[in-house]
Amino acid sequence: MADGPVAELLLRRLEASDGGLDSAELAAELGVEHQAVVGAVKSLQALGEVIEAELRSTKRWELTSEGEEIAREGSHEARVFRSIPPEGLAQSELMRLPSGKVGISKAMSNKWIRVDKSTADGPRVFRVVDSMEDEVQRRLQMVQRGQAEKLGEKERSELRKRKLLAEVTLKTYWVSKGSAFSTSISKQETELSPEMISSGSWRDRPFKPYNFLAQGVLPDSGHLHPLLKVRSQFRQIFLEMGFTEMPTDNFIESSFWNFDALFQPQQHPARDQHDTFFLRDPAEALQLPMDYVQRVKRTHSQGGYGSQGYKYNWKLDEARKNLLRTHTTSASARVLYRLAQKKPFTPAKYFSIDRVFRNETLDATHLAEFHQIEGVVADHGLTLGHLMGVLREFFTKLGITQLRFKPAYNPYTEPSMEVFSYHPGLKKWVEVGNSGVFRPEMLLPMGLPENVSVIAWGLSLERWEPWKTKQKSTCADLMVNSLPSPISPTMIKYGINNIRELVGHKVNLQMVYNSPLCRLDAKPRPPPTQEAA
Amino acid sequence: MPTVSVKRDLLFQALGRTYTNEEFDELCFEFGLELDEITSEKEIISKEQGSVKAAGASDVVLYKIDVPANRYDLLCLEGLVRGLQVFKERIKPPVYKRVMPDGKIQKLIITEETAKIRPFAVAAVLRNIKFTKDRYDSFIELQEKLHQNICRKRALVAIGTHDLDTLSGPFTYTAKRPSDIKFKPLNKTKEYTACELMNIYKTDNHLKQYLHIIENKPLYPVISDSNGVVLSMPPIINGDHSRITVNTRNVFIECTGTDFTKAKIVLDIIVTMFSEYCEKQFTVEAAEVVFPNGKSYTFPELAYRKEIVRADLINKKVGIRETPENLAKLLTRMYLKSEVIGDGNQIEIEIPPTRADIIHACDIIEDAAIAYGYNNIQMTLPKTYTIANQFPLNKLTELLRHDMAAAGFTEVLTFALCSQEDIADKLGVDISATKAVHISNPKTAEFQVARTTLLPGLLKTIAANRKMPLPLKLFEISDIVIKDSNTDVGAKNYRHLCAVYYNKNPGFEIIHGLLDRIMQLLDVPPGEDKAGYVIRASEGPAFFPGRCAEIFAGGQSIGKLGVLHPDVITKFELTMPCSSLEINIEPFL
């Protein structure tokens, strides 16, 4: 049984032909749509070697729908001409005709008609000649008769510009007998059906082969944001290491907790209007822990706890100023202060990952808000070796094993160390984080015991997600800025070279849809080879 | 972090040996510096202004070195070389001495008019100094670096250096009305009043940044000599009369400021760095400063301070086991002359005037660790056992966002800061009704307020993704900020969940279904009773009339859902119907 009447007819014609036949000609001969013949060719092709079909393309000229109308009714200018009686017609009336607007201007340029603007009741249109030839209509009718070739190139292109004529490419098949040619072929089944299973008819049926090279249909699904997938992984790592999450749900912070409590002097450049967002409303913090504030004030202005202090005039007004926190270390300070109030002291490990804010102008590499990742350990007798050991474990979980530590300066840690990792791609050491031991001038006024040390480190989530260039900030001594990062696989993969396509409302949602799982410790896969691609 | 630019060959000459770039980079790393860039004047100009302009420029190799922000003693070639040479134990740290002049001591008298504007001044003299072109350039450059860093762009301290031989003391530091100050400033050919100068400098790319420091004050600070010659009008400009040149032999240095401690540090740094080129190396001639109360002080202070730190404390804090003798040796390499004293466990450390950054034992401990080599320290893990806890609000958020994605919604991450328009006008609300927190100094309108709702961020995300196939189903779980006088800072975050559905049809039933799913996830049954949730017809300016409901859970209003008002859709540059849901998830903790 043949696969539909057209396929059957095709096979019979092909049997009778010597050599082969053209699908378009066959369609004309059979009086069916060309598409029906193409369908038959394709279904026969799918059967294997029954027929061979070679795709050929031919170009030909066809009238557009407007072109067909003109071939039938005459050109707009001819229609305008014909509608003007010998005594002329008001232009306004002429304009109301469907052909009016185009027709008048064309008829004018053909010098068939003229406009007299001196008549009393508005401009009037008169015939200039008694009769005319409608060349446009004649040419289009030629095309309709299949005589497009008889028209000159210039004439055709003029008609094309008027959108009356279009060149179309016709794809036809040259069909010839295949090695397994036969006029009696049975139809292949496309899919298994419940009926086939119950009747057992599937046993006797041939099935159409699948095209395993085609893509599948993606499931309808929601997606998590790629950067927040990285955030989840960092949370996971801290939890695996026994770190407790700190509350950071307070974007608004007083200068006191953001700076003063960290022993960051009031003239420090980070406290400048250029770097930090201050608030107009509410401009000032309403409450501060005044006993503690006094100890902080004394440490800044006079020293104490073994410190010389900064020896300047510390002002409460400055500490009251509200701002958008510039780092999550302000939240760590609050947590450590609370820890200090609990007696006896119990060791603690803390972490947080949340938004921080810098007064930047957005561009391809700068954000005014980003996420800081921070880890803190408070214990008796912690050493620099402990800090380095914790960092080694932390970075191992990120798949980074080659670490090096560089002396650095942070206003509230001493000693301080920048963490560098060897980047095999860039073939150099790149900074991956910043760390240190909190200064006694920060911890002792809180009330922590003298033999308790607090080690801490910070990095930026966005830099991590890893971003190509270094975000350099003017206040280079805070824990999270100037964190460069290895070249980002995610960003290269999706051709992102602007951080705003990853973070914020200008995100590229397709990138979000396509983003893979975040497996920080997974070895990067080698680039696909030619064969695999 | 300040960056110091030095000529490589000059640096190697002073260090007495050459290094490959890699070797020098390594040395910097070890010492806590960073070789940021290797370049030349030609390369810099060509990068900034094109190769044509760079044609005549020098191609002497320059090292740009990042220096820690608290190490003012490393801000010039002289200091860098001294620091590295001592670190490598090639020289002993020089001892800086303040000496009395053979003749009369230079005197700077401060009058009480300065009290309201710039009350402090210190001074010193570098006698019989020998500049060369490179030394002179370094001297000017150091002042610039100090101005940009510790001096906080001259607000805290401003430095003036003068050819002493063109002046005659005693000097007076006072404050006068701008119209009463008239002198010929540096690089000008005629005299101007202070008023005129402030106007002229408004267009001066270098000086305009300093004008604000005194601009609106009734009196301007000014220093002049006994003949009324103006030395400087700090912190803006020096006089031309006393300008120093390569040939200047005797330099009078004054530092004025609002921070006395920092003024003293700045003076100490300049004189310690450049007394190297004085006839009597590392000696500085004292100057006397008389304060308005009649008290007189001698500067520079050049104070050496002694600290005693126990060796076992250093070992304990760093995590090493070095003998006290070794530790003292390590510290000496860091420019901190140290020796073991007392019971043999105590180390006496001498803090030189160049190391103003040493204010606590922890600073000394850090230097011992640096000299020991951070990367030589044995890594260990703290032994304390701790149990981790998640912050409950974040735990709930993490759980919910996974199930939101499972429900077919895609997560977005939008900014917490936005314009007033986003949270008010565009949603048909008056800004005063939002209880939003306002930023006083945003650089652009994008950061005027902290968001009070997540909805604008989601709508802006859709607007930026209009080419994506419909429907768009987005969500975000993040914080918004509301003014709240019950908190210590006067504002409070709330964790919101917001979702939008954007398609050719409004899809209220889809957003409503999402709410039902969320409540299912939170184990809240539908119902009017205390434990259940219910939605009740409501209205809101952001919603289409009759298509808005308020959501109640446990009897408490937690948010709204509905079809957005066409005006809102249009204002966010969208074209399709859209429904949304926004709730506070904190009641479900």
PDB file of C-alpha atoms in Angstrom, chain B residues 187-312:
ATOM      1  CA  ASN B 187      53.654  79.437  38.584  1.00  0.00           C
ATOM      2  CA  LYS B 188      52.034  82.888  38.172  1.00  0.00           C
ATOM      3  CA  THR B 189      53.698  86.056  36.972  1.00  0.00           C
ATOM      4  CA  LYS B 190      51.820  88.619  39.039  1.00  0.00           C
ATOM      5  CA  GLU B 191      50.186  89.157  42.404  1.00  0.00           C
ATOM      6  CA  TYR B 192      46.566  88.260  43.104  1.00  0.00           C
ATOM      7  CA  THR B 193      44.286  88.604  46.085  1.00  0.00           C
ATOM      8  CA  ALA B 194      43.080  85.375  47.673  1.00  0.00           C
ATOM      9  CA  CYS B 195      39.580  86.069  46.283  1.00  0.00           C
ATOM     10  CA  GLU B 196      40.979  86.303  42.774  1.00  0.00           C
ATOM     11  CA  LEU B 197      43.032  83.150  43.235  1.00  0.00           C
ATOM     12  CA  MET B 198      40.087  81.100  44.403  1.00  0.00           C
ATOM     13  CA  ASN B 199      38.328  82.128  41.231  1.00  0.00           C
ATOM     14  CA  ILE B 200      41.277  81.358  38.999  1.00  0.00           C
ATOM     15  CA  TYR B 201      41.771  77.937  40.558  1.00  0.00           C
ATOM     16  CA  LYS B 202      38.150  76.947  39.992  1.00  0.00           C
ATOM     17  CA  THR B 203      39.264  75.874  36.541  1.00  0.00           C
ATOM     18  CA  ASP B 204      42.605  74.435  37.643  1.00  0.00           C
ATOM     19  CA  ASN B 205      42.365  70.682  37.299  1.00  0.00           C
ATOM     20  CA  HIS B 206      44.837  70.017  40.066  1.00  0.00           C
ATOM     21  CA  LEU B 207      43.908  72.680  42.629  1.00  0.00           C
ATOM     22  CA  LYS B 208      40.131  72.888  42.301  1.00  0.00           C
ATOM     23  CA  GLN B 209      39.680  69.777  44.475  1.00  0.00           C
ATOM     24  CA  TYR B 210      41.165  71.601  47.499  1.00  0.00           C
ATOM     25  CA  LEU B 211      39.223  74.880  47.316  1.00  0.00           C
ATOM     26  CA  HIS B 212      36.234  73.600  49.305  1.00  0.00           C
ATOM     27  CA  ILE B 213      38.414  73.234  52.407  1.00  0.00           C
ATOM     28  CA  ILE B 214      38.532  77.004  53.016  1.00  0.00           C
ATOM     29  CA  GLU B 215      36.239  78.463  50.348  1.00  0.00           C
ATOM     30  CA  ASN B 216      33.336  79.447  52.569  1.00  0.00           C
ATOM     31  CA  LYS B 217      35.314  80.522  55.603  1.00  0.00           C
ATOM     32  CA  PRO B 218      35.505  84.191  56.538  1.00  0.00           C
ATOM     33  CA  LEU B 219      39.262  84.005  57.115  1.00  0.00           C
ATOM     34  CA  TYR B 220      41.890  82.168  55.079  1.00  0.00           C
ATOM     35  CA  PRO B 221      45.080  80.748  56.593  1.00  0.00           C
ATOM     36  CA  VAL B 222      48.304  82.389  55.498  1.00  0.00           C
ATOM     37  CA  ILE B 223      51.996  82.102  56.454  1.00  0.00           C
ATOM     38  CA  SER B 224      54.383  84.999  55.929  1.00  0.00           C
ATOM     39  CA  ASP B 225      57.903  85.932  56.958  1.00  0.00           C
ATOM     40  CA  SER B 226      59.108  88.915  58.980  1.00  0.00           C
ATOM     41  CA  ASN B 227      59.080  91.086  55.840  1.00  0.00           C
ATOM     42  CA  GLY B 228      55.518  90.163  55.024  1.00  0.00           C
ATOM     43  CA  VAL B 229      56.521  87.846  52.170  1.00  0.00           C
ATOM     44  CA  VAL B 230      53.802  85.204  51.782  1.00  0.00           C
ATOM     45  CA  LEU B 231      55.166  81.660  52.006  1.00  0.00           C
ATOM     46  CA  SER B 232      51.856  79.947  51.484  1.00  0.00           C
ATOM     47  CA  MET B 233      48.133  80.086  51.725  1.00  0.00           C
ATOM     48  CA  PRO B 234      47.474  76.582  53.033  1.00  0.00           C
ATOM     49  CA  PRO B 235      46.049  74.260  51.946  1.00  0.00           C
ATOM     50  CA  ILE B 236      45.813  75.787  48.474  1.00  0.00           C
ATOM     51  CA  ILE B 237      49.072  77.201  47.163  1.00  0.00           C
ATOM     52  CA  ASN B 238      52.586  78.322  48.054  1.00  0.00           C
ATOM     53  CA  GLY B 239      54.074  81.714  47.234  1.00  0.00           C
ATOM     54  CA  ASP B 240      56.314  81.989  44.201  1.00  0.00           C
ATOM     55  CA  HIS B 241      58.939  83.985  46.084  1.00  0.00           C
ATOM     56  CA  SER B 242      60.145  81.099  48.223  1.00  0.00           C
ATOM     57  CA  ARG B 243      59.759  78.338  45.676  1.00  0.00           C
ATOM     58  CA  ILE B 244      62.332  75.578  45.885  1.00  0.00           C
ATOM     59  CA  THR B 245      64.447  74.470  42.950  1.00  0.00           C
ATOM     60  CA  VAL B 246      67.038  71.786  42.290  1.00  0.00           C
ATOM     61  CA  ASN B 247      69.605  74.287  43.541  1.00  0.00           C
ATOM     62  CA  THR B 248      67.939  75.053  46.857  1.00  0.00           C
ATOM     63  CA  ARG B 249      70.290  74.229  49.749  1.00  0.00           C
ATOM     64  CA  ASN B 250      68.165  75.020  52.803  1.00  0.00           C
ATOM     65  CA  VAL B 251      64.540  73.955  52.934  1.00  0.00           C
ATOM     66  CA  PHE B 252      62.000  75.313  55.390  1.00  0.00           C
ATOM     67  CA  ILE B 253      59.109  72.885  55.791  1.00  0.00           C
ATOM     68  CA  GLU B 254      55.776  73.776  57.356  1.00  0.00           C
ATOM     69  CA  CYS B 255      52.758  71.545  57.784  1.00  0.00           C
ATOM     70  CA  THR B 256      49.444  73.079  58.774  1.00  0.00           C
ATOM     71  CA  GLY B 257      46.290  71.214  59.527  1.00  0.00           C
ATOM     72  CA  THR B 258      43.270  70.286  61.577  1.00  0.00           C
ATOM     73  CA  ASP B 259      44.784  67.056  62.923  1.00  0.00           C
ATOM     74  CA  PHE B 260      47.835  67.706  65.090  1.00  0.00           C
ATOM     75  CA  THR B 261      48.911  64.042  65.286  1.00  0.00           C
ATOM     76  CA  LYS B 262      48.878  63.637  61.536  1.00  0.00           C
ATOM     77  CA  ALA B 263      50.695  66.940  60.950  1.00  0.00           C
ATOM     78  CA  LYS B 264      53.527  65.710  63.183  1.00  0.00           C
ATOM     79  CA  ILE B 265      53.638  62.349  61.368  1.00  0.00           C
ATOM     80  CA  VAL B 266      53.747  64.023  57.953  1.00  0.00           C
ATOM     81  CA  LEU B 267      56.607  66.298  59.011  1.00  0.00           C
ATOM     82  CA  ASP B 268      58.512  63.335  60.454  1.00  0.00           C
ATOM     83  CA  ILE B 269      58.103  61.362  57.237  1.00  0.00           C
ATOM     84  CA  ILE B 270      59.340  64.174  54.973  1.00  0.00           C
ATOM     85  CA  VAL B 271      62.406  64.981  57.035  1.00  0.00           C
ATOM     86  CA  THR B 272      63.375  61.353  57.703  1.00  0.00           C
ATOM     87  CA  MET B 273      63.117  60.524  54.025  1.00  0.00           C
ATOM     88  CA  PHE B 274      65.115  63.481  52.700  1.00  0.00           C
ATOM     89  CA  SER B 275      67.620  64.195  55.470  1.00  0.00           C
ATOM     90  CA  GLU B 276      69.540  61.452  53.655  1.00  0.00           C
ATOM     91  CA  TYR B 277      70.700  64.141  51.234  1.00  0.00           C
ATOM     92  CA  CYS B 278      71.748  66.663  53.893  1.00  0.00           C
ATOM     93  CA  GLU B 279      75.404  67.408  54.443  1.00  0.00           C
ATOM     94  CA  LYS B 280      75.090  65.837  57.882  1.00  0.00           C
ATOM     95  CA  GLN B 281      73.112  62.753  56.820  1.00  0.00           C
ATOM     96  CA  PHE B 282      69.894  61.972  58.704  1.00  0.00           C
ATOM     97  CA  THR B 283      70.026  65.137  60.800  1.00  0.00           C
ATOM     98  CA  VAL B 284      67.175  67.609  60.817  1.00  0.00           C
ATOM     99  CA  GLU B 285      67.414  71.172  62.063  1.00  0.00           C
ATOM    100  CA  ALA B 286      64.803  71.954  64.669  1.00  0.00           C
ATOM    101  CA  ALA B 287      62.275  74.763  64.355  1.00  0.00           C
ATOM    102  CA  GLU B 288      60.285  76.340  67.152  1.00  0.00           C
ATOM    103  CA  VAL B 289      56.525  76.726  66.914  1.00  0.00           C
ATOM    104  CA  VAL B 290      54.791  79.117  69.296  1.00  0.00           C
ATOM    105  CA  PHE B 291      51.119  78.387  69.868  1.00  0.00           C
ATOM    106  CA  PRO B 292      48.521  81.123  70.547  1.00  0.00           C
ATOM    107  CA  ASN B 293      48.541  80.249  74.240  1.00  0.00           C
ATOM    108  CA  GLY B 294      52.201  81.210  74.341  1.00  0.00           C
ATOM    109  CA  LYS B 295      53.501  77.685  74.723  1.00  0.00           C
ATOM    110  CA  SER B 296      56.327  76.819  72.446  1.00  0.00           C
ATOM    111  CA  TYR B 297      57.276  73.426  71.007  1.00  0.00           C
ATOM    112  CA  THR B 298      60.204  72.162  69.017  1.00  0.00           C
ATOM    113  CA  PHE B 299      59.733  70.132  65.872  1.00  0.00           C
ATOM    114  CA  PRO B 300      60.201  67.704  64.249  1.00  0.00           C
ATOM    115  CA  GLU B 301      59.391  65.335  67.092  1.00  0.00           C
ATOM    116  CA  LEU B 302      61.393  62.411  65.650  1.00  0.00           C
ATOM    117  CA  ALA B 303      60.339  60.448  68.693  1.00  0.00           C
ATOM    118  CA  TYR B 304      61.674  56.959  69.281  1.00  0.00           C
ATOM    119  CA  ARG B 305      59.323  54.908  71.417  1.00  0.00           C
ATOM    120  CA  LYS B 306      60.152  51.681  73.239  1.00  0.00           C
ATOM    121  CA  GLU B 307      57.697  48.806  73.479  1.00  0.00           C
ATOM    122  CA  ILE B 308      58.190  45.533  75.275  1.00  0.00           C
ATOM    123  CA  VAL B 309      56.513  42.432  73.882  1.00  0.00           C
ATOM    124  CA  ARG B 310      56.920  38.945  75.274  1.00  0.00           C
ATOM    125  CA  ALA B 311      58.481  36.493  72.846  1.00  0.00           C
ATOM    126  CA  ASP B 312      55.989  33.746  73.684  1.00  0.00           C
TER     127      ASP B 312
END
